[in-house]
Amino acid sequence: MTADILKKNVPKHIAIIMDGNGRWAQKRFMPRAIGHRAGVRSVRNAVEYCANNEVEVLTLFAFSSENWRRPAVEVELLMALFMSSLQREINRLDEKNVCLRFIGDRTAFSEKLQQKMTEAEIQTKGNSTLTLVIAVNYGGRWDLCQATQTVIEKIMSGALDKQEITEQLINEHLSTAGLPEPDLFIRTGGEQRVSNFMLWQLAYTEMYFTSTLWPDFDQRYLDEAVKSFQGRQRRFGHTSEQVLNQSVTL
Ligand code: IPE
Ligand code: IPE
Ligand code: MG
């Protein structure tokens, strides 16, 4: 599908909380697992849309640091689905020139899964059409903790002085180092909360909430979200007049 979004002012980085898989299945009197499987199709659609519309980074929240609290069978299913989707999609993503990157605490995963993740990152390292960031076992608080630990280690070893702690330095130690901050945040499934996703990085992101359940979220819905973004005025603390007069650089 060719999207009719304005080609200028396309968000550079879209970050999505893919929510509503369980309810999508339950509405159909099917097990939640079916909803998670159906969600993979929406992932493919979102990747294709972003690659075709010059979005530079797409971050997808696939499994939160809190999702371990779910019943063991569901956690196991999600892990298995993650592994099989990765194996199935990696070559296709590589052919489409997509660079894959994972954020989150991967030490909790099986050796095999960790190895597959690293292999996928190495295989697609040089690709430049789209960076696809998958957040797995990710939590915004975890990200801030791990960054703090590294910064403190550097201070203790004398490699860094405490005066050098700036927003820029924190950015460089987060798992998203080197990526632009998200311009557009989307949460499907009707909940209006951040659920411990990218707490630092979302400081000036435009938020878009929709009740559409993730497995139903096709390219038309994504296009609607992008259009909503394009109709907004971002001010970053300036006044509306300053932005309209273009007397400031955002
Ligand atoms: C999102 O869908 C997928 C994950 C959290 C892994 P949910 O499984 O949270 O679906 P609902 O919110 O129960 O409908
Ligand atoms: C957030 O969804 C995490 C992911 C989509 C991976 P949840 O469904 O786990 O969020 P809460 O628990 O309802 O806030
Ligand atoms: Mg949910």
CSV table of C-alpha atoms and ligand atoms in Angstrom, one decimal:
chain,number,residue,atom,x,y,z
A,1,MET,CA,0.0,0.0,0.0
A,2,THR,CA,1.3,3.5,-0.8
A,3,ALA,CA,0.7,5.8,2.0
A,4,ASP,CA,-0.5,9.3,1.2
A,5,ILE,CA,1.3,10.9,4.1
A,6,LEU,CA,3.1,14.2,3.5
A,7,LYS,CA,6.6,13.3,2.5
A,8,LYS,CA,8.0,16.1,4.6
A,9,ASN,CA,7.9,16.1,8.3
A,10,VAL,CA,7.8,12.3,8.6
A,11,PRO,CA,8.7,11.3,12.1
A,12,LYS,CA,12.3,10.1,12.2
A,13,HIS,CA,11.7,7.7,15.1
A,14,ILE,CA,8.4,6.0,15.8
A,15,ALA,CA,8.1,4.0,19.1
A,16,ILE,CA,5.2,1.7,19.6
A,17,ILE,CA,3.7,-0.1,22.6
A,18,MET,CA,2.0,-3.0,20.8
A,19,ASP,CA,-0.8,-3.7,23.2
A,20,GLY,CA,-4.1,-5.6,22.9
A,21,ASN,CA,-3.1,-9.0,21.5
A,22,GLY,CA,-4.8,-10.9,24.4
A,23,ARG,CA,-8.1,-9.0,24.1
A,24,TRP,CA,-8.1,-9.4,20.3
A,25,ALA,CA,-8.0,-13.2,20.8
A,26,GLN,CA,-10.4,-13.3,23.8
A,27,LYS,CA,-13.0,-11.3,21.7
A,28,ARG,CA,-12.9,-14.2,19.3
A,29,PHE,CA,-13.1,-16.8,22.1
A,30,MET,CA,-9.6,-17.9,21.2
A,31,PRO,CA,-6.5,-18.4,23.5
A,32,ARG,CA,-4.3,-15.4,24.0
A,33,ALA,CA,-1.5,-17.2,22.1
A,34,ILE,CA,-3.5,-16.7,18.9
A,35,GLY,CA,-3.5,-13.0,19.5
A,36,HIS,CA,0.2,-12.9,20.0
A,37,ARG,CA,0.7,-14.8,16.7
A,38,ALA,CA,-1.7,-12.4,14.9
A,39,GLY,CA,0.4,-9.5,16.3
A,40,VAL,CA,3.4,-10.7,14.3
A,41,ARG,CA,1.6,-9.7,11.1
A,42,SER,CA,1.1,-6.2,12.4
A,43,VAL,CA,4.9,-6.0,13.1
A,44,ARG,CA,5.6,-6.9,9.4
A,45,ASN,CA,3.2,-4.2,8.3
A,46,ALA,CA,4.7,-1.6,10.5
A,47,VAL,CA,8.2,-2.4,9.4
A,48,GLU,CA,7.2,-2.2,5.7
A,49,TYR,CA,5.4,1.1,6.2
A,50,CYS,CA,8.4,2.6,7.9
A,51,ALA,CA,10.9,1.3,5.4
A,52,ASN,CA,8.7,2.7,2.5
A,53,ASN,CA,8.1,6.1,4.1
A,54,GLU,CA,11.6,7.1,5.1
A,55,VAL,CA,11.1,6.6,8.8
A,56,GLU,CA,14.7,6.1,10.1
A,57,VAL,CA,14.0,4.2,13.4
A,58,LEU,CA,11.1,2.1,14.5
A,59,THR,CA,11.1,0.8,18.1
A,60,LEU,CA,8.7,-1.9,19.1
A,61,PHE,CA,8.0,-2.8,22.7
A,62,ALA,CA,7.8,-6.6,22.6
A,63,PHE,CA,8.2,-7.7,26.2
A,64,SER,CA,8.5,-5.5,29.3
A,65,SER,CA,10.6,-6.2,32.4
A,66,GLU,CA,7.2,-6.6,34.1
A,67,ASN,CA,5.8,-9.1,31.7
A,68,TRP,CA,7.6,-11.9,33.6
A,69,ARG,CA,4.7,-11.6,36.0
A,70,ARG,CA,2.4,-13.3,33.5
A,71,PRO,CA,1.6,-17.0,33.8
A,72,ALA,CA,4.6,-19.1,33.0
A,73,VAL,CA,2.9,-20.7,29.9
A,74,GLU,CA,2.3,-17.3,28.3
A,75,VAL,CA,5.9,-16.2,29.0
A,76,GLU,CA,7.2,-19.4,27.5
A,77,LEU,CA,5.0,-18.9,24.4
A,78,LEU,CA,6.1,-15.3,24.0
A,79,MET,CA,9.8,-16.4,24.1
A,80,ALA,CA,9.2,-19.2,21.6
A,81,LEU,CA,7.3,-16.8,19.3
A,82,PHE,CA,10.2,-14.3,19.6
A,83,MET,CA,12.7,-16.9,18.7
A,84,SER,CA,10.8,-18.4,15.8
A,85,SER,CA,9.8,-14.9,14.4
A,86,LEU,CA,13.5,-13.9,14.6
A,87,GLN,CA,14.6,-17.0,12.7
A,88,ARG,CA,11.9,-16.6,10.1
A,89,GLU,CA,12.2,-12.9,9.4
A,90,ILE,CA,15.9,-12.2,9.7
A,91,ASN,CA,16.9,-12.9,6.1
A,92,ARG,CA,13.9,-10.9,4.8
A,93,LEU,CA,14.7,-8.0,7.0
A,94,ASP,CA,18.3,-8.2,5.8
A,95,GLU,CA,17.2,-8.2,2.2
A,96,LYS,CA,15.1,-5.1,2.9
A,97,ASN,CA,18.2,-3.4,4.2
A,98,VAL,CA,16.8,-3.2,7.8
A,99,CYS,CA,19.3,-3.0,10.7
A,100,LEU,CA,18.1,-4.8,13.7
A,101,ARG,CA,19.0,-3.8,17.3
A,102,PHE,CA,17.7,-5.1,20.6
A,103,ILE,CA,17.4,-3.1,23.8
A,104,GLY,CA,16.7,-4.5,27.2
A,105,ASP,CA,18.4,-6.8,29.7
A,106,ARG,CA,19.1,-9.9,27.6
A,107,THR,CA,21.0,-11.8,30.3
A,108,ALA,CA,17.6,-13.2,31.4
A,109,PHE,CA,17.2,-15.0,28.1
A,110,SER,CA,18.4,-18.5,27.2
A,111,GLU,CA,21.9,-18.8,25.8
A,112,LYS,CA,20.5,-19.8,22.4
A,113,LEU,CA,18.2,-16.8,22.2
A,114,GLN,CA,20.9,-14.4,23.2
A,115,GLN,CA,23.2,-15.9,20.5
A,116,LYS,CA,20.4,-15.5,17.9
A,117,MET,CA,19.9,-11.9,18.9
A,118,THR,CA,23.6,-11.1,18.6
A,119,GLU,CA,23.9,-13.0,15.2
A,120,ALA,CA,20.9,-11.0,13.9
A,121,GLU,CA,22.5,-7.7,15.0
A,122,ILE,CA,25.8,-8.7,13.3
A,123,GLN,CA,24.2,-9.8,10.1
A,124,THR,CA,22.2,-6.6,9.7
A,125,LYS,CA,24.8,-4.2,11.1
A,126,GLY,CA,25.6,-2.4,7.8
A,127,ASN,CA,21.9,-1.9,6.7
A,128,SER,CA,20.7,1.6,6.4
A,129,THR,CA,17.1,1.9,5.2
A,130,LEU,CA,15.5,1.5,8.6
A,131,THR,CA,16.8,0.7,12.1
A,132,LEU,CA,14.3,-1.7,13.8
A,133,VAL,CA,14.8,-1.6,17.5
A,134,ILE,CA,13.1,-4.4,19.5
A,135,ALA,CA,12.6,-3.8,23.2
A,136,VAL,CA,12.7,-7.1,25.0
A,137,ASN,CA,12.9,-7.5,28.7
A,138,TYR,CA,13.1,-3.7,28.5
A,139,GLY,CA,12.1,-1.2,31.2
A,140,GLY,CA,12.7,2.5,31.3
A,141,ARG,CA,13.8,2.3,34.9
A,142,TRP,CA,16.2,-0.6,34.1
A,143,ASP,CA,17.7,1.5,31.3
A,144,LEU,CA,18.3,4.4,33.7
A,145,CYS,CA,19.8,2.0,36.3
A,146,GLN,CA,22.2,0.4,33.9
A,147,ALA,CA,23.3,3.8,32.6
A,148,THR,CA,23.8,5.0,36.2
A,149,GLN,CA,25.9,1.9,37.0
A,150,THR,CA,28.2,2.5,34.0
A,151,VAL,CA,28.6,6.2,34.7
A,152,ILE,CA,29.4,5.5,38.4
A,153,GLU,CA,32.0,2.9,37.4
A,154,LYS,CA,33.6,5.4,35.2
A,155,ILE,CA,33.7,8.0,37.9
A,156,MET,CA,35.2,5.5,40.4
A,157,SER,CA,37.9,4.5,38.0
A,158,GLY,CA,38.7,8.1,37.3
A,159,ALA,CA,37.7,8.0,33.7
A,160,LEU,CA,35.0,10.6,34.2
A,161,ASP,CA,34.4,13.5,36.5
A,162,LYS,CA,31.1,14.1,38.1
A,163,GLN,CA,30.9,17.6,36.5
A,164,GLU,CA,30.8,15.8,33.2
A,165,ILE,CA,27.4,14.3,33.9
A,166,THR,CA,25.1,16.1,31.4
A,167,GLU,CA,21.9,15.1,29.6
A,168,GLN,CA,24.1,14.3,26.6
A,169,LEU,CA,26.3,12.0,28.7
A,170,ILE,CA,23.2,10.2,30.1
A,171,ASN,CA,21.9,9.8,26.5
A,172,GLU,CA,25.2,8.2,25.5
A,173,HIS,CA,24.9,5.6,28.2
A,174,LEU,CA,21.3,4.6,27.7
A,175,SER,CA,20.5,1.5,25.6
A,176,THR,CA,19.3,3.8,22.9
A,177,ALA,CA,22.6,5.6,22.5
A,178,GLY,CA,23.1,6.9,19.0
A,179,LEU,CA,19.4,6.8,18.1
A,180,PRO,CA,17.3,10.0,17.7
A,181,GLU,CA,14.7,10.5,20.4
A,182,PRO,CA,11.3,9.2,19.5
A,183,ASP,CA,9.2,11.8,17.6
A,184,LEU,CA,6.0,9.8,17.7
A,185,PHE,CA,4.8,7.4,20.4
A,186,ILE,CA,1.9,5.1,19.6
A,187,ARG,CA,0.1,2.8,22.0
A,188,THR,CA,-2.6,0.5,20.7
A,189,GLY,CA,-5.1,-1.3,22.8
A,190,GLY,CA,-6.9,1.6,24.5
A,191,GLU,CA,-4.7,2.0,27.6
A,192,GLN,CA,-3.3,5.5,28.1
A,193,ARG,CA,-0.1,4.8,30.0
A,194,VAL,CA,3.6,4.4,29.4
A,195,SER,CA,4.1,1.1,31.3
A,196,ASN,CA,7.8,1.8,32.0
A,197,PHE,CA,8.7,2.3,28.3
A,198,MET,CA,11.6,4.7,27.5
A,199,LEU,CA,10.9,7.0,30.4
A,200,TRP,CA,13.9,9.4,29.7
A,201,GLN,CA,13.6,9.3,25.9
A,202,LEU,CA,9.9,10.2,25.7
A,203,ALA,CA,10.4,13.6,27.3
A,204,TYR,CA,9.4,15.6,24.2
A,205,THR,CA,7.7,12.8,22.2
A,206,GLU,CA,4.2,13.4,20.7
A,207,MET,CA,1.9,10.8,22.2
A,208,TYR,CA,-0.8,9.0,20.2
A,209,PHE,CA,-3.2,6.6,21.9
A,210,THR,CA,-5.7,4.4,19.9
A,211,SER,CA,-8.2,1.8,21.0
A,212,THR,CA,-7.4,-0.3,17.9
A,213,LEU,CA,-6.0,-3.6,19.1
A,214,TRP,CA,-2.5,-4.4,17.9
A,215,PRO,CA,-3.4,-7.3,15.6
A,216,ASP,CA,-5.8,-5.0,13.8
A,217,PHE,CA,-3.3,-2.2,13.5
A,218,ASP,CA,-2.6,-2.2,9.8
A,219,GLN,CA,-0.9,0.4,7.6
A,220,ARG,CA,-4.0,2.6,7.4
A,221,TYR,CA,-4.0,3.0,11.1
A,222,LEU,CA,-0.3,3.8,11.2
A,223,ASP,CA,-0.8,6.3,8.5
A,224,GLU,CA,-3.6,8.0,10.6
A,225,ALA,CA,-1.1,8.2,13.5
A,226,VAL,CA,1.5,9.8,11.3
A,227,LYS,CA,-1.0,12.3,10.0
A,228,SER,CA,-2.0,13.2,13.5
A,229,PHE,CA,1.7,13.8,14.2
A,230,GLN,CA,2.1,16.0,11.1
A,231,GLY,CA,-0.8,18.2,12.2
A,232,ARG,CA,0.8,19.1,15.5
A,233,GLN,CA,3.0,22.0,16.4
A,234,ARG,CA,6.0,21.0,18.4
A,235,ARG,CA,7.3,23.8,20.6
A,236,PHE,CA,10.0,22.4,22.9
A,237,GLY,CA,9.3,25.2,25.3
A,238,HIS,CA,9.1,28.0,22.8
A,239,THR,CA,5.9,30.0,22.1
A,240,SER,CA,3.7,29.2,19.2
A,241,GLU,CA,4.6,32.5,17.5
A,242,GLN,CA,8.4,31.8,17.8
A,243,VAL,CA,7.8,28.5,16.0
A,244,LEU,CA,5.6,30.1,13.3
A,245,ASN,CA,8.1,32.9,12.7
A,246,GLN,CA,10.8,30.3,12.4
A,247,SER,CA,12.9,32.5,14.6
A,248,VAL,CA,14.1,29.5,16.5
A,249,THR,CA,15.6,26.1,15.5
A,250,LEU,CA,13.8,23.2,17.1
B,1,IPE,C1,0.7,-7.0,24.2
B,1,IPE,O1,-0.6,-7.6,24.2
B,1,IPE,C2,1.8,-8.0,24.0
B,1,IPE,C3,2.7,-8.2,25.2
B,1,IPE,C4,2.6,-7.5,26.3
B,1,IPE,C5,3.7,-9.1,25.1
B,1,IPE,P1,-1.2,-8.1,25.6
B,1,IPE,O2,-0.8,-9.5,25.8
B,1,IPE,O3,-0.8,-7.2,26.7
B,1,IPE,O4,-2.7,-7.9,25.3
B,1,IPE,P2,-3.9,-7.5,26.3
B,1,IPE,O5,-3.5,-6.1,26.8
B,1,IPE,O6,-3.9,-8.5,27.4
B,1,IPE,O7,-5.1,-7.4,25.5
B,2,IPE,C1,3.2,-3.1,27.8
B,2,IPE,O1,2.0,-3.8,27.7
B,2,IPE,C2,4.3,-4.0,27.3
B,2,IPE,C3,4.3,-4.4,25.9
B,2,IPE,C4,3.5,-4.2,25.0
B,2,IPE,C5,5.4,-5.3,25.6
B,2,IPE,P1,1.3,-4.5,29.0
B,2,IPE,O2,0.0,-5.0,28.5
B,2,IPE,O3,2.2,-5.4,29.6
B,2,IPE,O4,1.1,-3.2,29.9
B,2,IPE,P2,0.2,-3.0,31.2
B,2,IPE,O5,0.7,-4.1,32.2
B,2,IPE,O6,-1.2,-3.2,30.9
B,2,IPE,O7,0.5,-1.7,31.7
B,3,MG,MG,-1.7,-5.5,27.6
